[in-house]
Amino acid sequence: MSKIWNWLNIAFGWLGQSNRLAHLFGVFIIATLLGWAAGFTTIITAEAKDVQSGGWKCWDWLDVAAGAIGCALGGAIHFTLLKHW
């Protein structure tokens, strides 16, 4: 079991850093309810908010990647349930 946990931590350890899980789940919920376009807009606005309020000089592209994963999963569920983009 420890080998599996170690592998998961190596493969997906970047998700546990910063607030990436919040990006992933927040975008997932919005994309599931409203579609992939709303999810994509959420990715951009969440990262712009992080840059403006956190004092970062550049975007954290891993936050954007976590949001993109949430957007893809949520958009797929939205399309499957509602059959439209």
JSON list of N, CA and C in Angstrom, two decimals:
[
{"chain": "A", "resi": 1, "resn": "MET", "atom": "N", "xyz": [0.82, -1.20, 0.00]},
{"chain": "A", "resi": 1, "resn": "MET", "atom": "CA", "xyz": [0.00, 0.00, 0.00]},
{"chain": "A", "resi": 1, "resn": "MET", "atom": "C", "xyz": [0.86, 1.26, 0.00]},
{"chain": "A", "resi": 2, "resn": "SER", "atom": "N", "xyz": [1.99, 1.21, 0.70]},
{"chain": "A", "resi": 2, "resn": "SER", "atom": "CA", "xyz": [2.86, 2.38, 0.75]},
{"chain": "A", "resi": 2, "resn": "SER", "atom": "C", "xyz": [3.49, 2.66, -0.61]},
{"chain": "A", "resi": 3, "resn": "LYS", "atom": "N", "xyz": [3.73, 1.60, -1.40]},
{"chain": "A", "resi": 3, "resn": "LYS", "atom": "CA", "xyz": [4.27, 1.81, -2.75]},
{"chain": "A", "resi": 3, "resn": "LYS", "atom": "C", "xyz": [3.25, 2.54, -3.63]},
{"chain": "A", "resi": 4, "resn": "ILE", "atom": "N", "xyz": [1.98, 2.18, -3.50]},
{"chain": "A", "resi": 4, "resn": "ILE", "atom": "CA", "xyz": [0.94, 2.84, -4.28]},
{"chain": "A", "resi": 4, "resn": "ILE", "atom": "C", "xyz": [0.82, 4.30, -3.85]},
{"chain": "A", "resi": 5, "resn": "TRP", "atom": "N", "xyz": [0.80, 4.54, -2.55]},
{"chain": "A", "resi": 5, "resn": "TRP", "atom": "CA", "xyz": [0.69, 5.91, -2.05]},
{"chain": "A", "resi": 5, "resn": "TRP", "atom": "C", "xyz": [1.89, 6.74, -2.49]},
{"chain": "A", "resi": 6, "resn": "ASN", "atom": "N", "xyz": [3.08, 6.17, -2.46]},
{"chain": "A", "resi": 6, "resn": "ASN", "atom": "CA", "xyz": [4.29, 6.86, -2.89]},
{"chain": "A", "resi": 6, "resn": "ASN", "atom": "C", "xyz": [4.21, 7.21, -4.38]},
{"chain": "A", "resi": 7, "resn": "TRP", "atom": "N", "xyz": [3.72, 6.27, -5.18]},
{"chain": "A", "resi": 7, "resn": "TRP", "atom": "CA", "xyz": [3.59, 6.53, -6.61]},
{"chain": "A", "resi": 7, "resn": "TRP", "atom": "C", "xyz": [2.58, 7.64, -6.88]},
{"chain": "A", "resi": 8, "resn": "LEU", "atom": "N", "xyz": [1.44, 7.60, -6.18]},
{"chain": "A", "resi": 8, "resn": "LEU", "atom": "CA", "xyz": [0.43, 8.65, -6.35]},
{"chain": "A", "resi": 8, "resn": "LEU", "atom": "C", "xyz": [0.96, 10.01, -5.94]},
{"chain": "A", "resi": 9, "resn": "ASN", "atom": "N", "xyz": [1.74, 10.05, -4.87]},
{"chain": "A", "resi": 9, "resn": "ASN", "atom": "CA", "xyz": [2.31, 11.31, -4.42]},
{"chain": "A", "resi": 9, "resn": "ASN", "atom": "C", "xyz": [3.31, 11.85, -5.43]},
{"chain": "A", "resi": 10, "resn": "ILE", "atom": "N", "xyz": [4.07, 10.97, -6.06]},
{"chain": "A", "resi": 10, "resn": "ILE", "atom": "CA", "xyz": [5.02, 11.42, -7.08]},
{"chain": "A", "resi": 10, "resn": "ILE", "atom": "C", "xyz": [4.28, 11.89, -8.33]},
{"chain": "A", "resi": 11, "resn": "ALA", "atom": "N", "xyz": [3.27, 11.12, -8.75]},
{"chain": "A", "resi": 11, "resn": "ALA", "atom": "CA", "xyz": [2.56, 11.45, -9.99]},
{"chain": "A", "resi": 11, "resn": "ALA", "atom": "C", "xyz": [1.66, 12.66, -9.83]},
{"chain": "A", "resi": 12, "resn": "PHE", "atom": "N", "xyz": [0.98, 12.78, -8.69]},
{"chain": "A", "resi": 12, "resn": "PHE", "atom": "CA", "xyz": [-0.01, 13.84, -8.53]},
{"chain": "A", "resi": 12, "resn": "PHE", "atom": "C", "xyz": [0.30, 14.75, -7.35]},
{"chain": "A", "resi": 13, "resn": "GLY", "atom": "N", "xyz": [1.54, 14.77, -6.90]},
{"chain": "A", "resi": 13, "resn": "GLY", "atom": "CA", "xyz": [1.92, 15.60, -5.77]},
{"chain": "A", "resi": 13, "resn": "GLY", "atom": "C", "xyz": [1.76, 17.09, -6.04]},
{"chain": "A", "resi": 14, "resn": "TRP", "atom": "N", "xyz": [1.85, 17.49, -7.30]},
{"chain": "A", "resi": 14, "resn": "TRP", "atom": "CA", "xyz": [1.71, 18.89, -7.64]},
{"chain": "A", "resi": 14, "resn": "TRP", "atom": "C", "xyz": [0.30, 19.40, -7.37]},
{"chain": "A", "resi": 15, "resn": "LEU", "atom": "N", "xyz": [-0.69, 18.49, -7.31]},
{"chain": "A", "resi": 15, "resn": "LEU", "atom": "CA", "xyz": [-2.06, 18.93, -7.02]},
{"chain": "A", "resi": 15, "resn": "LEU", "atom": "C", "xyz": [-2.24, 19.33, -5.56]},
{"chain": "A", "resi": 16, "resn": "GLY", "atom": "N", "xyz": [-1.41, 18.79, -4.68]},
{"chain": "A", "resi": 16, "resn": "GLY", "atom": "CA", "xyz": [-1.54, 19.09, -3.27]},
{"chain": "A", "resi": 16, "resn": "GLY", "atom": "C", "xyz": [-0.89, 20.40, -2.86]},
{"chain": "A", "resi": 17, "resn": "GLN", "atom": "N", "xyz": [-0.14, 21.01, -3.75]},
{"chain": "A", "resi": 17, "resn": "GLN", "atom": "CA", "xyz": [0.54, 22.25, -3.44]},
{"chain": "A", "resi": 17, "resn": "GLN", "atom": "C", "xyz": [-0.37, 23.43, -3.72]},
{"chain": "A", "resi": 18, "resn": "SER", "atom": "N", "xyz": [-0.09, 24.54, -3.05]},
{"chain": "A", "resi": 18, "resn": "SER", "atom": "CA", "xyz": [-0.81, 25.79, -3.26]},
{"chain": "A", "resi": 18, "resn": "SER", "atom": "C", "xyz": [-2.30, 25.56, -3.08]},
{"chain": "A", "resi": 19, "resn": "ASN", "atom": "N", "xyz": [-3.12, 26.10, -3.95]},
{"chain": "A", "resi": 19, "resn": "ASN", "atom": "CA", "xyz": [-4.57, 25.91, -3.88]},
{"chain": "A", "resi": 19, "resn": "ASN", "atom": "C", "xyz": [-5.08, 25.23, -5.15]},
{"chain": "A", "resi": 20, "resn": "ARG", "atom": "N", "xyz": [-4.30, 24.30, -5.65]},
{"chain": "A", "resi": 20, "resn": "ARG", "atom": "CA", "xyz": [-4.64, 23.67, -6.93]},
{"chain": "A", "resi": 20, "resn": "ARG", "atom": "C", "xyz": [-5.88, 22.80, -6.86]},
{"chain": "A", "resi": 21, "resn": "LEU", "atom": "N", "xyz": [-6.10, 22.14, -5.73]},
{"chain": "A", "resi": 21, "resn": "LEU", "atom": "CA", "xyz": [-7.32, 21.35, -5.60]},
{"chain": "A", "resi": 21, "resn": "LEU", "atom": "C", "xyz": [-8.55, 22.24, -5.60]},
{"chain": "A", "resi": 22, "resn": "ALA", "atom": "N", "xyz": [-8.43, 23.44, -5.04]},
{"chain": "A", "resi": 22, "resn": "ALA", "atom": "CA", "xyz": [-9.55, 24.39, -5.08]},
{"chain": "A", "resi": 22, "resn": "ALA", "atom": "C", "xyz": [-9.83, 24.80, -6.52]},
{"chain": "A", "resi": 23, "resn": "HIS", "atom": "N", "xyz": [-8.77, 25.02, -7.31]},
{"chain": "A", "resi": 23, "resn": "HIS", "atom": "CA", "xyz": [-8.95, 25.34, -8.72]},
{"chain": "A", "resi": 23, "resn": "HIS", "atom": "C", "xyz": [-9.64, 24.18, -9.44]},
{"chain": "A", "resi": 24, "resn": "LEU", "atom": "N", "xyz": [-9.16, 22.98, -9.20]},
{"chain": "A", "resi": 24, "resn": "LEU", "atom": "CA", "xyz": [-9.71, 21.81, -9.89]},
{"chain": "A", "resi": 24, "resn": "LEU", "atom": "C", "xyz": [-11.19, 21.61, -9.55]},
{"chain": "A", "resi": 25, "resn": "PHE", "atom": "N", "xyz": [-11.52, 21.57, -8.26]},
{"chain": "A", "resi": 25, "resn": "PHE", "atom": "CA", "xyz": [-12.90, 21.30, -7.87]},
{"chain": "A", "resi": 25, "resn": "PHE", "atom": "C", "xyz": [-13.84, 22.46, -8.17]},
{"chain": "A", "resi": 26, "resn": "GLY", "atom": "N", "xyz": [-13.37, 23.69, -8.01]},
{"chain": "A", "resi": 26, "resn": "GLY", "atom": "CA", "xyz": [-14.21, 24.84, -8.32]},
{"chain": "A", "resi": 26, "resn": "GLY", "atom": "C", "xyz": [-14.58, 24.90, -9.79]},
{"chain": "A", "resi": 27, "resn": "VAL", "atom": "N", "xyz": [-13.58, 24.72, -10.65]},
{"chain": "A", "resi": 27, "resn": "VAL", "atom": "CA", "xyz": [-13.83, 24.74, -12.09]},
{"chain": "A", "resi": 27, "resn": "VAL", "atom": "C", "xyz": [-14.67, 23.53, -12.49]},
{"chain": "A", "resi": 28, "resn": "PHE", "atom": "N", "xyz": [-14.43, 22.38, -11.86]},
{"chain": "A", "resi": 28, "resn": "PHE", "atom": "CA", "xyz": [-15.22, 21.18, -12.15]},
{"chain": "A", "resi": 28, "resn": "PHE", "atom": "C", "xyz": [-16.71, 21.42, -11.87]},
{"chain": "A", "resi": 29, "resn": "ILE", "atom": "N", "xyz": [-17.02, 22.01, -10.75]},
{"chain": "A", "resi": 29, "resn": "ILE", "atom": "CA", "xyz": [-18.42, 22.25, -10.39]},
{"chain": "A", "resi": 29, "resn": "ILE", "atom": "C", "xyz": [-19.06, 23.23, -11.37]},
{"chain": "A", "resi": 30, "resn": "ILE", "atom": "N", "xyz": [-18.37, 24.31, -11.68]},
{"chain": "A", "resi": 30, "resn": "ILE", "atom": "CA", "xyz": [-18.94, 25.30, -12.59]},
{"chain": "A", "resi": 30, "resn": "ILE", "atom": "C", "xyz": [-19.09, 24.74, -14.00]},
{"chain": "A", "resi": 31, "resn": "ALA", "atom": "N", "xyz": [-18.11, 23.98, -14.47]},
{"chain": "A", "resi": 31, "resn": "ALA", "atom": "CA", "xyz": [-18.20, 23.39, -15.81]},
{"chain": "A", "resi": 31, "resn": "ALA", "atom": "C", "xyz": [-19.29, 22.33, -15.86]},
{"chain": "A", "resi": 32, "resn": "THR", "atom": "N", "xyz": [-19.50, 21.60, -14.77]},
{"chain": "A", "resi": 32, "resn": "THR", "atom": "CA", "xyz": [-20.57, 20.60, -14.75]},
{"chain": "A", "resi": 32, "resn": "THR", "atom": "C", "xyz": [-21.92, 21.27, -14.82]},
{"chain": "A", "resi": 33, "resn": "LEU", "atom": "N", "xyz": [-22.09, 22.37, -14.12]},
{"chain": "A", "resi": 33, "resn": "LEU", "atom": "CA", "xyz": [-23.38, 23.05, -14.10]},
{"chain": "A", "resi": 33, "resn": "LEU", "atom": "C", "xyz": [-23.64, 23.91, -15.33]},
{"chain": "A", "resi": 34, "resn": "LEU", "atom": "N", "xyz": [-22.60, 24.61, -15.81]},
{"chain": "A", "resi": 34, "resn": "LEU", "atom": "CA", "xyz": [-22.81, 25.62, -16.85]},
{"chain": "A", "resi": 34, "resn": "LEU", "atom": "C", "xyz": [-22.12, 25.33, -18.18]},
{"chain": "A", "resi": 35, "resn": "GLY", "atom": "N", "xyz": [-21.22, 24.36, -18.23]},
{"chain": "A", "resi": 35, "resn": "GLY", "atom": "CA", "xyz": [-20.55, 24.02, -19.48]},
{"chain": "A", "resi": 35, "resn": "GLY", "atom": "C", "xyz": [-19.09, 24.42, -19.49]},
{"chain": "A", "resi": 36, "resn": "TRP", "atom": "N", "xyz": [-18.40, 23.96, -20.54]},
{"chain": "A", "resi": 36, "resn": "TRP", "atom": "CA", "xyz": [-16.96, 24.15, -20.60]},
{"chain": "A", "resi": 36, "resn": "TRP", "atom": "C", "xyz": [-16.56, 25.61, -20.79]},
{"chain": "A", "resi": 37, "resn": "ALA", "atom": "N", "xyz": [-17.39, 26.42, -21.47]},
{"chain": "A", "resi": 37, "resn": "ALA", "atom": "CA", "xyz": [-17.04, 27.82, -21.68]},
{"chain": "A", "resi": 37, "resn": "ALA", "atom": "C", "xyz": [-17.01, 28.58, -20.35]},
{"chain": "A", "resi": 38, "resn": "ALA", "atom": "N", "xyz": [-17.98, 28.30, -19.49]},
{"chain": "A", "resi": 38, "resn": "ALA", "atom": "CA", "xyz": [-17.98, 28.92, -18.16]},
{"chain": "A", "resi": 38, "resn": "ALA", "atom": "C", "xyz": [-16.80, 28.42, -17.34]},
{"chain": "A", "resi": 39, "resn": "GLY", "atom": "N", "xyz": [-16.45, 27.15, -17.50]},
{"chain": "A", "resi": 39, "resn": "GLY", "atom": "CA", "xyz": [-15.29, 26.60, -16.80]},
{"chain": "A", "resi": 39, "resn": "GLY", "atom": "C", "xyz": [-14.00, 27.26, -17.24]},
{"chain": "A", "resi": 40, "resn": "PHE", "atom": "N", "xyz": [-13.85, 27.47, -18.54]},
{"chain": "A", "resi": 40, "resn": "PHE", "atom": "CA", "xyz": [-12.66, 28.13, -19.05]},
{"chain": "A", "resi": 40, "resn": "PHE", "atom": "C", "xyz": [-12.57, 29.57, -18.55]},
{"chain": "A", "resi": 41, "resn": "THR", "atom": "N", "xyz": [-13.69, 30.26, -18.52]},
{"chain": "A", "resi": 41, "resn": "THR", "atom": "CA", "xyz": [-13.72, 31.63, -18.00]},
{"chain": "A", "resi": 41, "resn": "THR", "atom": "C", "xyz": [-13.33, 31.65, -16.53]},
{"chain": "A", "resi": 42, "resn": "THR", "atom": "N", "xyz": [-13.77, 30.65, -15.79]},
{"chain": "A", "resi": 42, "resn": "THR", "atom": "CA", "xyz": [-13.43, 30.55, -14.38]},
{"chain": "A", "resi": 42, "resn": "THR", "atom": "C", "xyz": [-11.93, 30.34, -14.19]},
{"chain": "A", "resi": 43, "resn": "ILE", "atom": "N", "xyz": [-11.31, 29.53, -15.04]},
{"chain": "A", "resi": 43, "resn": "ILE", "atom": "CA", "xyz": [-9.86, 29.32, -14.96]},
{"chain": "A", "resi": 43, "resn": "ILE", "atom": "C", "xyz": [-9.13, 30.65, -15.10]},
{"chain": "A", "resi": 44, "resn": "ILE", "atom": "N", "xyz": [-9.48, 31.40, -16.11]},
{"chain": "A", "resi": 44, "resn": "ILE", "atom": "CA", "xyz": [-8.79, 32.66, -16.39]},
{"chain": "A", "resi": 44, "resn": "ILE", "atom": "C", "xyz": [-9.01, 33.67, -15.27]},
{"chain": "A", "resi": 45, "resn": "THR", "atom": "N", "xyz": [-10.25, 33.82, -14.81]},
{"chain": "A", "resi": 45, "resn": "THR", "atom": "CA", "xyz": [-10.52, 34.81, -13.78]},
{"chain": "A", "resi": 45, "resn": "THR", "atom": "C", "xyz": [-9.92, 34.40, -12.43]},
{"chain": "A", "resi": 46, "resn": "ALA", "atom": "N", "xyz": [-9.92, 33.11, -12.11]},
{"chain": "A", "resi": 46, "resn": "ALA", "atom": "CA", "xyz": [-9.33, 32.67, -10.84]},
{"chain": "A", "resi": 46, "resn": "ALA", "atom": "C", "xyz": [-7.83, 32.92, -10.83]},
{"chain": "A", "resi": 47, "resn": "GLU", "atom": "N", "xyz": [-7.18, 32.66, -11.92]},
{"chain": "A", "resi": 47, "resn": "GLU", "atom": "CA", "xyz": [-5.73, 32.87, -11.96]},
{"chain": "A", "resi": 47, "resn": "GLU", "atom": "C", "xyz": [-5.39, 34.35, -11.98]},
{"chain": "A", "resi": 48, "resn": "ALA", "atom": "N", "xyz": [-6.20, 35.17, -12.67]},
{"chain": "A", "resi": 48, "resn": "ALA", "atom": "CA", "xyz": [-5.98, 36.61, -12.66]},
{"chain": "A", "resi": 48, "resn": "ALA", "atom": "C", "xyz": [-6.16, 37.17, -11.25]},
{"chain": "A", "resi": 49, "resn": "LYS", "atom": "N", "xyz": [-7.15, 36.65, -10.51]},
{"chain": "A", "resi": 49, "resn": "LYS", "atom": "CA", "xyz": [-7.36, 37.06, -9.13]},
{"chain": "A", "resi": 49, "resn": "LYS", "atom": "C", "xyz": [-6.17, 36.68, -8.26]},
{"chain": "A", "resi": 50, "resn": "ASP", "atom": "N", "xyz": [-5.65, 35.47, -8.46]},
{"chain": "A", "resi": 50, "resn": "ASP", "atom": "CA", "xyz": [-4.48, 35.03, -7.69]},
{"chain": "A", "resi": 50, "resn": "ASP", "atom": "C", "xyz": [-3.27, 35.92, -7.96]},
{"chain": "A", "resi": 51, "resn": "VAL", "atom": "N", "xyz": [-3.07, 36.29, -9.20]},
{"chain": "A", "resi": 51, "resn": "VAL", "atom": "CA", "xyz": [-1.91, 37.13, -9.55]},
{"chain": "A", "resi": 51, "resn": "VAL", "atom": "C", "xyz": [-2.08, 38.52, -8.94]},
{"chain": "A", "resi": 52, "resn": "GLN", "atom": "N", "xyz": [-3.28, 39.09, -9.02]},
{"chain": "A", "resi": 52, "resn": "GLN", "atom": "CA", "xyz": [-3.49, 40.45, -8.52]},
{"chain": "A", "resi": 52, "resn": "GLN", "atom": "C", "xyz": [-3.47, 40.53, -7.00]},
{"chain": "A", "resi": 53, "resn": "SER", "atom": "N", "xyz": [-4.00, 39.53, -6.33]},
{"chain": "A", "resi": 53, "resn": "SER", "atom": "CA", "xyz": [-4.08, 39.62, -4.87]},
{"chain": "A", "resi": 53, "resn": "SER", "atom": "C", "xyz": [-2.87, 39.02, -4.18]},
{"chain": "A", "resi": 54, "resn": "GLY", "atom": "N", "xyz": [-2.19, 38.08, -4.82]},
{"chain": "A", "resi": 54, "resn": "GLY", "atom": "CA", "xyz": [-1.08, 37.40, -4.17]},
{"chain": "A", "resi": 54, "resn": "GLY", "atom": "C", "xyz": [0.27, 38.05, -4.37]},
{"chain": "A", "resi": 55, "resn": "GLY", "atom": "N", "xyz": [0.35, 39.03, -5.22]},
{"chain": "A", "resi": 55, "resn": "GLY", "atom": "CA", "xyz": [1.62, 39.68, -5.45]},
{"chain": "A", "resi": 55, "resn": "GLY", "atom": "C", "xyz": [2.55, 38.91, -6.38]},
{"chain": "A", "resi": 56, "resn": "TRP", "atom": "N", "xyz": [2.04, 37.84, -7.01]},
{"chain": "A", "resi": 56, "resn": "TRP", "atom": "CA", "xyz": [2.87, 37.09, -7.96]},
{"chain": "A", "resi": 56, "resn": "TRP", "atom": "C", "xyz": [3.09, 37.93, -9.20]},
{"chain": "A", "resi": 57, "resn": "LYS", "atom": "N", "xyz": [4.22, 37.77, -9.83]},
{"chain": "A", "resi": 57, "resn": "LYS", "atom": "CA", "xyz": [4.51, 38.54, -11.04]},
{"chain": "A", "resi": 57, "resn": "LYS", "atom": "C", "xyz": [4.14, 37.79, -12.30]},
{"chain": "A", "resi": 58, "resn": "CYS", "atom": "N", "xyz": [3.83, 36.51, -12.17]},
{"chain": "A", "resi": 58, "resn": "CYS", "atom": "CA", "xyz": [3.44, 35.73, -13.34]},
{"chain": "A", "resi": 58, "resn": "CYS", "atom": "C", "xyz": [2.41, 34.68, -12.93]},
{"chain": "A", "resi": 59, "resn": "TRP", "atom": "N", "xyz": [1.76, 34.12, -13.91]},
{"chain": "A", "resi": 59, "resn": "TRP", "atom": "CA", "xyz": [0.72, 33.12, -13.66]},
{"chain": "A", "resi": 59, "resn": "TRP", "atom": "C", "xyz": [1.36, 31.80, -13.23]},
{"chain": "A", "resi": 60, "resn": "ASP", "atom": "N", "xyz": [0.65, 31.08, -12.40]},
{"chain": "A", "resi": 60, "resn": "ASP", "atom": "CA", "xyz": [1.06, 29.73, -12.02]},
{"chain": "A", "resi": 60, "resn": "ASP", "atom": "C", "xyz": [0.38, 28.77, -12.99]},
{"chain": "A", "resi": 61, "resn": "TRP", "atom": "N", "xyz": [1.14, 28.29, -13.95]},
{"chain": "A", "resi": 61, "resn": "TRP", "atom": "CA", "xyz": [0.56, 27.48, -15.01]},
{"chain": "A", "resi": 61, "resn": "TRP", "atom": "C", "xyz": [0.10, 26.11, -14.51]},
{"chain": "A", "resi": 62, "resn": "LEU", "atom": "N", "xyz": [0.60, 25.67, -13.37]},
{"chain": "A", "resi": 62, "resn": "LEU", "atom": "CA", "xyz": [0.09, 24.42, -12.80]},
{"chain": "A", "resi": 62, "resn": "LEU", "atom": "C", "xyz": [-1.31, 24.63, -12.22]},
{"chain": "A", "resi": 63, "resn": "ASP", "atom": "N", "xyz": [-1.61, 25.84, -11.72]},
{"chain": "A", "resi": 63, "resn": "ASP", "atom": "CA", "xyz": [-2.99, 26.16, -11.33]},
{"chain": "A", "resi": 63, "resn": "ASP", "atom": "C", "xyz": [-3.91, 26.13, -12.54]},
{"chain": "A", "resi": 64, "resn": "VAL", "atom": "N", "xyz": [-3.43, 26.66, -13.64]},
{"chain": "A", "resi": 64, "resn": "VAL", "atom": "CA", "xyz": [-4.22, 26.65, -14.88]},
{"chain": "A", "resi": 64, "resn": "VAL", "atom": "C", "xyz": [-4.42, 25.22, -15.37]},
{"chain": "A", "resi": 65, "resn": "ALA", "atom": "N", "xyz": [-3.39, 24.38, -15.26]},
{"chain": "A", "resi": 65, "resn": "ALA", "atom": "CA", "xyz": [-3.51, 22.98, -15.66]},
{"chain": "A", "resi": 65, "resn": "ALA", "atom": "C", "xyz": [-4.51, 22.24, -14.78]},
{"chain": "A", "resi": 66, "resn": "ALA", "atom": "N", "xyz": [-4.49, 22.50, -13.47]},
{"chain": "A", "resi": 66, "resn": "ALA", "atom": "CA", "xyz": [-5.46, 21.87, -12.58]},
{"chain": "A", "resi": 66, "resn": "ALA", "atom": "C", "xyz": [-6.88, 22.32, -12.95]},
{"chain": "A", "resi": 67, "resn": "GLY", "atom": "N", "xyz": [-7.04, 23.59, -13.26]},
{"chain": "A", "resi": 67, "resn": "GLY", "atom": "CA", "xyz": [-8.34, 24.08, -13.70]},
{"chain": "A", "resi": 67, "resn": "GLY", "atom": "C", "xyz": [-8.77, 23.47, -15.02]},
{"chain": "A", "resi": 68, "resn": "ALA", "atom": "N", "xyz": [-7.82, 23.25, -15.91]},
{"chain": "A", "resi": 68, "resn": "ALA", "atom": "CA", "xyz": [-8.14, 22.64, -17.21]},
{"chain": "A", "resi": 68, "resn": "ALA", "atom": "C", "xyz": [-8.61, 21.20, -17.04]},
{"chain": "A", "resi": 69, "resn": "ILE", "atom": "N", "xyz": [-8.01, 20.48, -16.08]},
{"chain": "A", "resi": 69, "resn": "ILE", "atom": "CA", "xyz": [-8.46, 19.12, -15.80]},
{"chain": "A", "resi": 69, "resn": "ILE", "atom": "C", "xyz": [-9.90, 19.15, -15.29]},
{"chain": "A", "resi": 70, "resn": "GLY", "atom": "N", "xyz": [-10.17, 20.06, -14.36]},
{"chain": "A", "resi": 70, "resn": "GLY", "atom": "CA", "xyz": [-11.54, 20.19, -13.85]},
{"chain": "A", "resi": 70, "resn": "GLY", "atom": "C", "xyz": [-12.52, 20.60, -14.92]},
{"chain": "A", "resi": 71, "resn": "CYS", "atom": "N", "xyz": [-12.10, 21.48, -15.82]},
{"chain": "A", "resi": 71, "resn": "CYS", "atom": "CA", "xyz": [-12.96, 21.93, -16.91]},
{"chain": "A", "resi": 71, "resn": "CYS", "atom": "C", "xyz": [-13.26, 20.80, -17.88]},
{"chain": "A", "resi": 72, "resn": "ALA", "atom": "N", "xyz": [-12.25, 20.00, -18.20]},
{"chain": "A", "resi": 72, "resn": "ALA", "atom": "CA", "xyz": [-12.46, 18.88, -19.13]},
{"chain": "A", "resi": 72, "resn": "ALA", "atom": "C", "xyz": [-13.41, 17.85, -18.53]},
{"chain": "A", "resi": 73, "resn": "LEU", "atom": "N", "xyz": [-13.20, 17.51, -17.27]},
{"chain": "A", "resi": 73, "resn": "LEU", "atom": "CA", "xyz": [-14.07, 16.52, -16.63]},
{"chain": "A", "resi": 73, "resn": "LEU", "atom": "C", "xyz": [-15.49, 17.05, -16.46]},
{"chain": "A", "resi": 74, "resn": "GLY", "atom": "N", "xyz": [-15.61, 18.27, -15.97]},
{"chain": "A", "resi": 74, "resn": "GLY", "atom": "CA", "xyz": [-16.94, 18.87, -15.78]},
{"chain": "A", "resi": 74, "resn": "GLY", "atom": "C", "xyz": [-17.66, 19.10, -17.09]},
{"chain": "A", "resi": 75, "resn": "GLY", "atom": "N", "xyz": [-16.93, 19.54, -18.11]},
{"chain": "A", "resi": 75, "resn": "GLY", "atom": "CA", "xyz": [-17.55, 19.75, -19.42]},
{"chain": "A", "resi": 75, "resn": "GLY", "atom": "C", "xyz": [-18.02, 18.44, -20.04]},
{"chain": "A", "resi": 76, "resn": "ALA", "atom": "N", "xyz": [-17.26, 17.36, -19.82]},
{"chain": "A", "resi": 76, "resn": "ALA", "atom": "CA", "xyz": [-17.68, 16.06, -20.34]},
{"chain": "A", "resi": 76, "resn": "ALA", "atom": "C", "xyz": [-18.94, 15.57, -19.64]},
{"chain": "A", "resi": 77, "resn": "ILE", "atom": "N", "xyz": [-19.01, 15.76, -18.34]},
{"chain": "A", "resi": 77, "resn": "ILE", "atom": "CA", "xyz": [-20.22, 15.37, -17.61]},
{"chain": "A", "resi": 77, "resn": "ILE", "atom": "C", "xyz": [-21.40, 16.22, -18.04]},
{"chain": "A", "resi": 78, "resn": "HIS", "atom": "N", "xyz": [-21.19, 17.52, -18.19]},
{"chain": "A", "resi": 78, "resn": "HIS", "atom": "CA", "xyz": [-22.25, 18.42, -18.65]},
{"chain": "A", "resi": 78, "resn": "HIS", "atom": "C", "xyz": [-22.76, 17.98, -20.02]},
{"chain": "A", "resi": 79, "resn": "PHE", "atom": "N", "xyz": [-21.85, 17.67, -20.93]},
{"chain": "A", "resi": 79, "resn": "PHE", "atom": "CA", "xyz": [-22.26, 17.26, -22.27]},
{"chain": "A", "resi": 79, "resn": "PHE", "atom": "C", "xyz": [-22.99, 15.92, -22.23]},
{"chain": "A", "resi": 80, "resn": "THR", "atom": "N", "xyz": [-22.51, 15.00, -21.40]},
{"chain": "A", "resi": 80, "resn": "THR", "atom": "CA", "xyz": [-23.15, 13.69, -21.30]},
{"chain": "A", "resi": 80, "resn": "THR", "atom": "C", "xyz": [-24.57, 13.80, -20.76]},
{"chain": "A", "resi": 81, "resn": "LEU", "atom": "N", "xyz": [-24.76, 14.63, -19.77]},
{"chain": "A", "resi": 81, "resn": "LEU", "atom": "CA", "xyz": [-26.08, 14.76, -19.17]},
{"chain": "A", "resi": 81, "resn": "LEU", "atom": "C", "xyz": [-27.04, 15.60, -19.99]},
{"chain": "A", "resi": 82, "resn": "LEU", "atom": "N", "xyz": [-26.54, 16.68, -20.57]},
{"chain": "A", "resi": 82, "resn": "LEU", "atom": "CA", "xyz": [-27.42, 17.62, -21.26]},
{"chain": "A", "resi": 82, "resn": "LEU", "atom": "C", "xyz": [-27.33, 17.55, -22.78]},
{"chain": "A", "resi": 83, "resn": "LYS", "atom": "N", "xyz": [-26.34, 16.87, -23.31]},
{"chain": "A", "resi": 83, "resn": "LYS", "atom": "CA", "xyz": [-26.17, 16.66, -24.75]},
{"chain": "A", "resi": 83, "resn": "LYS", "atom": "C", "xyz": [-26.04, 17.95, -25.56]},
{"chain": "A", "resi": 84, "resn": "HIS", "atom": "N", "xyz": [-25.46, 18.97, -24.97]},
{"chain": "A", "resi": 84, "resn": "HIS", "atom": "CA", "xyz": [-25.12, 20.16, -25.74]},
{"chain": "A", "resi": 84, "resn": "HIS", "atom": "C", "xyz": [-23.90, 20.81, -25.12]},
{"chain": "A", "resi": 85, "resn": "TRP", "atom": "N", "xyz": [-23.19, 21.59, -25.91]},
{"chain": "A", "resi": 85, "resn": "TRP", "atom": "CA", "xyz": [-21.98, 22.24, -25.43]},
{"chain": "A", "resi": 85, "resn": "TRP", "atom": "C", "xyz": [-22.39, 23.52, -24.77]}
]
